[in-house]
Short mmCIF file of C-alpha atoms and ligand atoms in Angstrom, two decimals:
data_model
loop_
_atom_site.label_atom_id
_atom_site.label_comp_id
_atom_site.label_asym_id
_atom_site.label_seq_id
_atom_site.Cartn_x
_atom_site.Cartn_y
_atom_site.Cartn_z
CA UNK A 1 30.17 16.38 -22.58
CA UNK A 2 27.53 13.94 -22.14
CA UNK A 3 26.53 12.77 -25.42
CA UNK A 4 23.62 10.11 -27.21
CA UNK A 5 25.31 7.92 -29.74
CA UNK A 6 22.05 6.31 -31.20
CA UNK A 7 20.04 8.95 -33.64
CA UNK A 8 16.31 9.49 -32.28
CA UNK A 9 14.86 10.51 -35.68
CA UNK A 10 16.05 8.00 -37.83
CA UNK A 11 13.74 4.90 -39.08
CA UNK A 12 14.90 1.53 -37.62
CA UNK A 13 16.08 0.02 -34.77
CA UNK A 14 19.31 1.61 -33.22
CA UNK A 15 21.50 0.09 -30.39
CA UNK A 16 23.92 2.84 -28.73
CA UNK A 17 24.27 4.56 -25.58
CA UNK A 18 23.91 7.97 -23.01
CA UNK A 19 27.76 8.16 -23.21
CA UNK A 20 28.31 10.54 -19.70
CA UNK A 21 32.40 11.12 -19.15
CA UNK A 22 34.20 10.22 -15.83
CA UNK A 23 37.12 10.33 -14.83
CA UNK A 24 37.99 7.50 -12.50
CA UNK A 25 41.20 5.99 -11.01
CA UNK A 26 40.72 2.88 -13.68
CA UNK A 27 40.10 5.07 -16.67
CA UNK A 28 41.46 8.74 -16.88
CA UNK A 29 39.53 9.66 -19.54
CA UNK A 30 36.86 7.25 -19.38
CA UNK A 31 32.53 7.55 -19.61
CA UNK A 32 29.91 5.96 -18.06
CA UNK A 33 27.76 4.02 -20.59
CA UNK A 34 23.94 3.45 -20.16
CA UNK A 35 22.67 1.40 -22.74
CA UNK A 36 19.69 2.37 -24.87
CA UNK A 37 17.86 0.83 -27.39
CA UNK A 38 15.43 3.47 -30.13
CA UNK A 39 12.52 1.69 -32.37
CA UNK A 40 11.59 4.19 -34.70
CA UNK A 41 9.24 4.09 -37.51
CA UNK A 42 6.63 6.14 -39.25
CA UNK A 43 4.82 8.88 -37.31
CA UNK A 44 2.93 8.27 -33.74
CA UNK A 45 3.45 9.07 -30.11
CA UNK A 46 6.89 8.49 -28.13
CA UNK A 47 6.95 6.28 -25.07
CA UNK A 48 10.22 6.46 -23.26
CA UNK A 49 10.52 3.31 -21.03
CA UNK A 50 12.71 3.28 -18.34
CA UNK A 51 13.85 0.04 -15.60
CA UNK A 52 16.62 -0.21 -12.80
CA UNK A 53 16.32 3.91 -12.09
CA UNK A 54 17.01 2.21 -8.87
CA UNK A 55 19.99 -1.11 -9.69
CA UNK A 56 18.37 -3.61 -7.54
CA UNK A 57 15.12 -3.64 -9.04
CA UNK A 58 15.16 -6.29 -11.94
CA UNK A 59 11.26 -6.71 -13.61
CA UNK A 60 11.59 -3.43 -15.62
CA UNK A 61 15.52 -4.55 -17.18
CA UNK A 62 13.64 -7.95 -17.87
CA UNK A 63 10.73 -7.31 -19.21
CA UNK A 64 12.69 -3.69 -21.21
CA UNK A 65 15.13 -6.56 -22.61
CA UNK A 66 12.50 -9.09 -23.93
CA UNK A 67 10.85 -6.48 -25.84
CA UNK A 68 13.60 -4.63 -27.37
CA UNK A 69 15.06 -8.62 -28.13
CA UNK A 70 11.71 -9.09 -30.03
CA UNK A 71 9.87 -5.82 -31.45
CA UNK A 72 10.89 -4.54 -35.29
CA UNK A 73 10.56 -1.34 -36.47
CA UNK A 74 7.32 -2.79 -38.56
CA UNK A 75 6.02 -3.44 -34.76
CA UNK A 76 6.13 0.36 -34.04
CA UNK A 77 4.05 3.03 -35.45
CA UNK A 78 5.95 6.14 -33.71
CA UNK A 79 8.60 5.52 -31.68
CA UNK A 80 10.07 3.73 -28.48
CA UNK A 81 13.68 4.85 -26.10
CA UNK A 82 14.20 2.07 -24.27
CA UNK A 83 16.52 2.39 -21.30
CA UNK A 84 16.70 -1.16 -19.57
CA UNK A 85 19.21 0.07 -16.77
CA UNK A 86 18.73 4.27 -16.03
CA UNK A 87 21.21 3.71 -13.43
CA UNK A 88 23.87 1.46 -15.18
CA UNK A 89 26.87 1.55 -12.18
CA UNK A 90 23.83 1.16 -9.81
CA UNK A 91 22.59 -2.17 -11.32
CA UNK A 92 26.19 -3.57 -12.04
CA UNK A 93 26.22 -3.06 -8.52
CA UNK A 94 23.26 -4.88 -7.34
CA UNK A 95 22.66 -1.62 -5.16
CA UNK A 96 19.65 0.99 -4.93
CA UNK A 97 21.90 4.19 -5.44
CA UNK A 98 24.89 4.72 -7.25
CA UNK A 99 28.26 3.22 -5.95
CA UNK A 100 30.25 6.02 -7.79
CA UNK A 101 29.01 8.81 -5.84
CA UNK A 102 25.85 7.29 -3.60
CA UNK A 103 23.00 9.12 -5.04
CA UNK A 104 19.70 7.90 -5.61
CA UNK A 105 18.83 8.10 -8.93
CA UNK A 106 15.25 8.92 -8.21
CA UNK A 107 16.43 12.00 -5.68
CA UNK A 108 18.07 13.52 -8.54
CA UNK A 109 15.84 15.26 -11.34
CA UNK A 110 15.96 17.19 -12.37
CA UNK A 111 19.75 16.64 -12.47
CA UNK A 112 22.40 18.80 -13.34
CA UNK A 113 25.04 18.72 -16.50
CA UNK A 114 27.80 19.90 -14.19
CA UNK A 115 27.03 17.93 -10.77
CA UNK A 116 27.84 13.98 -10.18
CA UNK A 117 27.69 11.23 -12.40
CA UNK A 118 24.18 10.22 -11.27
CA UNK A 119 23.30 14.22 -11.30
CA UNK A 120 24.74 13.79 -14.85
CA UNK A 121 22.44 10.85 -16.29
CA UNK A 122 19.33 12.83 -14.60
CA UNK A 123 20.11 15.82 -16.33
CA UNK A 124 20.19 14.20 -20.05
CA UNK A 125 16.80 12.29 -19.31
CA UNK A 126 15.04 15.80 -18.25
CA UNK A 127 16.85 17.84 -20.56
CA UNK A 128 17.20 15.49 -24.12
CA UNK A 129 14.83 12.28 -23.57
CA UNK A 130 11.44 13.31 -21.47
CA UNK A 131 11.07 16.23 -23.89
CA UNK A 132 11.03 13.80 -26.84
CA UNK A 133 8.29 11.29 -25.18
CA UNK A 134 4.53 11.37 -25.12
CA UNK A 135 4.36 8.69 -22.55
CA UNK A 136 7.52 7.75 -19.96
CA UNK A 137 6.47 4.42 -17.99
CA UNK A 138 9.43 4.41 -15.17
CA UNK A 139 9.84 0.36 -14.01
CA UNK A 140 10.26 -0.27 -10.40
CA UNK A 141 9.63 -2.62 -7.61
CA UNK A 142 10.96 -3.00 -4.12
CA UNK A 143 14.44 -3.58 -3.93
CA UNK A 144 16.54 -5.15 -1.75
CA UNK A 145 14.40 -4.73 1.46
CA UNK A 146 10.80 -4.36 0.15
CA UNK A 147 8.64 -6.90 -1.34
CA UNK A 148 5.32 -5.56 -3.07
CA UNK A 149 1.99 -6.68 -4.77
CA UNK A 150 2.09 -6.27 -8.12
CA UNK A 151 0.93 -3.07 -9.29
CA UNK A 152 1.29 -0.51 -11.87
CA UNK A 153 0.54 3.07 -10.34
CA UNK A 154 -0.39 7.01 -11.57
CA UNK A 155 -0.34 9.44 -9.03
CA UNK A 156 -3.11 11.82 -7.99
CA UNK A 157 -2.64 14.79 -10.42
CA UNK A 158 -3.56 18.50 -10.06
CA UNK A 159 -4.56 18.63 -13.78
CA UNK A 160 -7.89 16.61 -14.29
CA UNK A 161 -7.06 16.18 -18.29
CA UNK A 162 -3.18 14.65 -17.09
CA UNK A 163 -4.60 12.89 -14.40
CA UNK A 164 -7.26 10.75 -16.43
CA UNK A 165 -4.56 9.90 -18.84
CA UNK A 166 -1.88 8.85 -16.63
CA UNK A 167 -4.90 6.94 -14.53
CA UNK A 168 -5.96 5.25 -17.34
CA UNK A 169 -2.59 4.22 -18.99
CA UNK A 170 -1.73 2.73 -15.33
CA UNK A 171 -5.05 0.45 -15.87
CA UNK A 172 -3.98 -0.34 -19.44
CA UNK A 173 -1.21 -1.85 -18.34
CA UNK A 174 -3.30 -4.39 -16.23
CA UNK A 175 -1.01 -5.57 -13.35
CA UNK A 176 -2.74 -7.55 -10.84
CA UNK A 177 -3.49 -3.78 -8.76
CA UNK A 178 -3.83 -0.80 -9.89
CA UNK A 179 -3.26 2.17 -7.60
CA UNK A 180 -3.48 5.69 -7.13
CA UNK A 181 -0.70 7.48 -5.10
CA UNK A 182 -0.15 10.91 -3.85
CA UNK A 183 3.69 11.50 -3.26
CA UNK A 184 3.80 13.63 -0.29
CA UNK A 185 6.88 15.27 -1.50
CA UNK A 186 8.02 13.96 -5.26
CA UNK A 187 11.27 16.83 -5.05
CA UNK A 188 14.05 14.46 -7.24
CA UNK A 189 11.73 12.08 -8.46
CA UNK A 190 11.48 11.18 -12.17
CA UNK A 191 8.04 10.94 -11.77
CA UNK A 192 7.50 14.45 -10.87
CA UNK A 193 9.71 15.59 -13.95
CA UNK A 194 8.23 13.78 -16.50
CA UNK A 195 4.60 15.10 -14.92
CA UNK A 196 5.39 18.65 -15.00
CA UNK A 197 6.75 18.31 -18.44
CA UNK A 198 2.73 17.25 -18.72
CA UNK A 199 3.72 13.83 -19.88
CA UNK A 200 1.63 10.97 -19.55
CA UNK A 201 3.59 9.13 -16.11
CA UNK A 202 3.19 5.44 -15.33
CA UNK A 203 5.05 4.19 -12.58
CA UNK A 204 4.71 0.92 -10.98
CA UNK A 205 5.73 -1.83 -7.84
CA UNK A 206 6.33 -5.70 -9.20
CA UNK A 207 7.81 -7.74 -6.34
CA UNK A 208 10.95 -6.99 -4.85
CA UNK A 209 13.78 -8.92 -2.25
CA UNK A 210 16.35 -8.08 -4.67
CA UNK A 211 15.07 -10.77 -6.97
CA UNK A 212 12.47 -11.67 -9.14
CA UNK A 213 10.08 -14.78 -10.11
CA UNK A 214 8.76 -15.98 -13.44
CA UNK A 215 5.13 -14.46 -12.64
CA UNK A 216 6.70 -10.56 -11.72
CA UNK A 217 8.75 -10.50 -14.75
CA UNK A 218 5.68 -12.07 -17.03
CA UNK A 219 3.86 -9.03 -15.40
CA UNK A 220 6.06 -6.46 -16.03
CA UNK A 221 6.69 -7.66 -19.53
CA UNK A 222 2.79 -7.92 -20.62
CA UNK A 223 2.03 -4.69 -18.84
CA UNK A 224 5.02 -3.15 -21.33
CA UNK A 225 3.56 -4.53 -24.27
CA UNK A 226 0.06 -3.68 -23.21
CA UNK A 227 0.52 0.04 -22.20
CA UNK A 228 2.64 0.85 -25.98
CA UNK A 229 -0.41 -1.18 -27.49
CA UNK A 230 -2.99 0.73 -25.46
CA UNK A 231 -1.29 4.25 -27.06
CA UNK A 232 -1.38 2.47 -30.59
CA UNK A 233 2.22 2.16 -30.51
CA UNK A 234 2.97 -1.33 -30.53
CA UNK A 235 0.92 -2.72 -33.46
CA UNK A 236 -0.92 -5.20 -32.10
CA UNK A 237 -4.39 -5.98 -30.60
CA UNK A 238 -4.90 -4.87 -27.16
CA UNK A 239 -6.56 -6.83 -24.78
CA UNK A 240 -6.77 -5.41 -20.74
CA UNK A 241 -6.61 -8.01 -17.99
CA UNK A 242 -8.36 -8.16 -14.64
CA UNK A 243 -6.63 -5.85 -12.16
CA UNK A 244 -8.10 -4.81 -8.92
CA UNK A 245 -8.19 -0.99 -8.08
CA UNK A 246 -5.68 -0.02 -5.04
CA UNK A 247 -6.39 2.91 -3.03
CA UNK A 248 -2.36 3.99 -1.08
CA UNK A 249 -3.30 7.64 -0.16
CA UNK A 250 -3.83 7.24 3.33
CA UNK A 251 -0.41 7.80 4.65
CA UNK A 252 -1.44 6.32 8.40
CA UNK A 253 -0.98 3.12 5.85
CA UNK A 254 2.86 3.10 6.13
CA UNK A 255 4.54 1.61 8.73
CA UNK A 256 7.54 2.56 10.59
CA UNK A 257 9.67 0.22 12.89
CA UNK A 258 10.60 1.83 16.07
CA UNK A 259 12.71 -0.48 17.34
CA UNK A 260 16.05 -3.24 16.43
CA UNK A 261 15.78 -6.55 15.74
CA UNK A 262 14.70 -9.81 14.45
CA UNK A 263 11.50 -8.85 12.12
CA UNK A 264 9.06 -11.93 12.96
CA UNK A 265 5.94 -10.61 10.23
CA UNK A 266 2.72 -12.52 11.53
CA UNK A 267 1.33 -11.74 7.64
CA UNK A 268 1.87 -11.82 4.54
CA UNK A 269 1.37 -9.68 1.34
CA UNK A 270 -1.76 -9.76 0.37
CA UNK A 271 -3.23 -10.74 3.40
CA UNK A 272 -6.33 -8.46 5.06
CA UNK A 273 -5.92 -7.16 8.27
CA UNK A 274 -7.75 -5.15 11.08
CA UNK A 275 -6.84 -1.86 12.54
CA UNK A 276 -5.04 -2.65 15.36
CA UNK A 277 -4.21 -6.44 14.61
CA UNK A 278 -0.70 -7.36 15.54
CA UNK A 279 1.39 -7.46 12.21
CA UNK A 280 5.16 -8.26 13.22
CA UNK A 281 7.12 -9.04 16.30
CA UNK A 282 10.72 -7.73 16.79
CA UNK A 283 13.21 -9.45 18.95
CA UNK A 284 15.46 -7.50 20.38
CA UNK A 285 18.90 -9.16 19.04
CA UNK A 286 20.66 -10.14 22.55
CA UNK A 287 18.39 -9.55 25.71
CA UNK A 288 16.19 -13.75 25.53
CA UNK A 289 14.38 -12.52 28.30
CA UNK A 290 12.51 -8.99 26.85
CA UNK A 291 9.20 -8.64 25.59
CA UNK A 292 9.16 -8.84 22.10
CA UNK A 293 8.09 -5.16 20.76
CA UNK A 294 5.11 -5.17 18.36
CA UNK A 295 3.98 -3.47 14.87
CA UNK A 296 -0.17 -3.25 15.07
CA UNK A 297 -1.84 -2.10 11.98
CA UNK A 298 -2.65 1.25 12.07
CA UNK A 299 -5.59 1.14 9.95
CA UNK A 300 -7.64 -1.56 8.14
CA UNK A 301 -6.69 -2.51 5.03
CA UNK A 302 -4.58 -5.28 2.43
CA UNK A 303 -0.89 -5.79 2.78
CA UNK A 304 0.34 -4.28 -0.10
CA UNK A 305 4.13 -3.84 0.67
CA UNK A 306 6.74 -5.38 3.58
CA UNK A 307 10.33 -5.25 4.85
CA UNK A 308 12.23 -8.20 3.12
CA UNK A 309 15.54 -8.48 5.45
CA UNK A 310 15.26 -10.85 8.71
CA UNK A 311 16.84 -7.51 10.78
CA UNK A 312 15.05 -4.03 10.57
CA UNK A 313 15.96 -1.15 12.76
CA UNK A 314 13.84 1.81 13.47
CA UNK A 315 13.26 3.57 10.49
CA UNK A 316 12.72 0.94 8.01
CA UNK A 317 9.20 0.38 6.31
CA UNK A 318 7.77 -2.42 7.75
CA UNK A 319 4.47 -2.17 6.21
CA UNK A 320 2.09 -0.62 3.67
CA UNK A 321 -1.33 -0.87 3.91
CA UNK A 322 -3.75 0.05 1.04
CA UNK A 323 -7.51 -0.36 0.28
CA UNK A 324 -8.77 -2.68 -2.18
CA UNK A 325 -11.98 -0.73 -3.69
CA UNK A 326 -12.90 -3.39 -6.01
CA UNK A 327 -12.44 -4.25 -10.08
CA UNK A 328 -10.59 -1.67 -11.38
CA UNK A 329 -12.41 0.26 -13.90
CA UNK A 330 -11.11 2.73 -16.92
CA UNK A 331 -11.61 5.75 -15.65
ZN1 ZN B 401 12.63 1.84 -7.12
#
């Protein structure tokens, strides 16, 4: 039975772990471990803070592990679960989904006690941790084969009370953009569990390539400390940084290759393009002679997202487009 071996309701500051059995050909009666880390003191708000729901995406485990390396109990008022690495075999692995049975972590809420392992850790997040939070602020960025602009993100919410909250923690936590997202179909997604538990969601994108750089994980880190300050749970002063507002609800915004090859991108991220201006060439791999095939943008806008690997195949996200609408404002 999946079990948590750190107490939730206890003052201090607990190391332990979501202890999920499997039985594997290297250990008959062996568990999956997924560290967590629970700050608990005095009485305030819950944030449950979550990083590597997919493995290859490393700002949230950073910037999850500085905090929990320097924040007391006397820094809390309430109480943080802090889950550096949701899917644990996944980020041992360096891939997106789970080696152990290939499921994307963020496919599978609301998860299910008796399905696979990744089913498994889903299930104890919706069922045991999400009911215990206030606030859940789910780390990501691109992985392996997207690269994004920094930007913490709250989606477009039925409920105008939920909405405004989620809106403005995403703005608290003052990444370089803030956006506003409508998932056209969130069916597996954490996000969409913690949201119809009516929690306050933050999600966000902080670089990508597999990697990460001193200035994504600085982000990710700050925008951590700033969103538990912003909901008086880390006890200290808090202090908002510029961010420009991102608008990604266009969907005509993403796009898809159509064809194999060598990805030559003629821009970069960041960069402001026309509709219609030419925004990658692909080469087919073998024929010197062909045409190179071309990506044009399907709609003005900033470059807020790309393919990473040097090959793409049709499919793959080449690019996302967004619109910059200026400062971003609490809403
Ligand atoms: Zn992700």
């Amino acid at each position: 039975m999946t079990s948590l071996t750190v107490p939730l309701n206890q003052p201090g500051k607990h190391f332990g772990h979501i202890r999920i059995p499997h039985s594997a050909d290297d250990s008959a009666w062996g568990h999956v471990m997924i560290p967590v880390c629970v700050i608990n003191n005095g009485t305030g708000p819950t944030a449950l803070i979550t990083g590597a729901n997919h493995g290859d995406e490393y700002e949230g485990p950073i910037a999850i592990r500085r905090f929990m390396g320097v924040a007391e109990p006397s820094d809390i008022q309430g109480r943080v679960i802090l889950i550096p690495t949701l899917n644990h075999p996944a980020f041992m692995a360096a891939t997106r989904n789970s080696p152990i049975d290939s499921v994307n972590m963020n496919r599978a809420f609301p998860g299910s006690p008796s399905g696979t392992i990744t089913q498994k850790i889903a299930a104890h997040i919706n069922d045991h941790l999400i009911p215990e939070a206030d606030l859940v602020l789910d780390f990501h960025s691109g992985g392996k084969t997207l690269d994004f602009l920094p930007m913490a993100i709250s989606h477009i919410l039925d409920d105008a009370e939920q909405d405004h909250r989620c809106a403005t923690a995403a703005r608290a936590f003052s990444a370089p953009y803030t956006a506003r997202l409508r998932e056209i179909d969130d069916t597996g997604m954490l996000d969409g569990a913690a949201e119809r538990a009516g929690k306050t969601f933050v999600t966000t994108e902080l670089g990508g390539a597999g990697t990460t750089n001193a200035q994504s994980a600085e982000i990710a880190y700050q925008g951590l400390r700033r969103v538990l300050a912003f909901h008086g749970i880390f006890c200290t002063n808090y202090a908002p940084a510029p961010s420009r507002a991102l608008d990604l609800s266009d969907p005509t915004g993403f796009h898809f290759a159509e064809h194999r090859g060598l990805f030559d991108p003629q821009v970069s991220l960041g960069d402001t393009v026309e509709r219609h201006q030419r925004l990658a060439h692909i080469y087919h791999p073998e024929d010197l002679q062909s045409v190179p095939k071309a990506i044009y943008a399907q709609r003005p806008g900033l470059i807020a997202a790309r393919h990473v690997p040097g090959l793409i195949k049709p499919g793959d996200c080449a690019f996302v487009t967004g619109t910059d609408t200026g400062p971003a404002g609490f809403p």
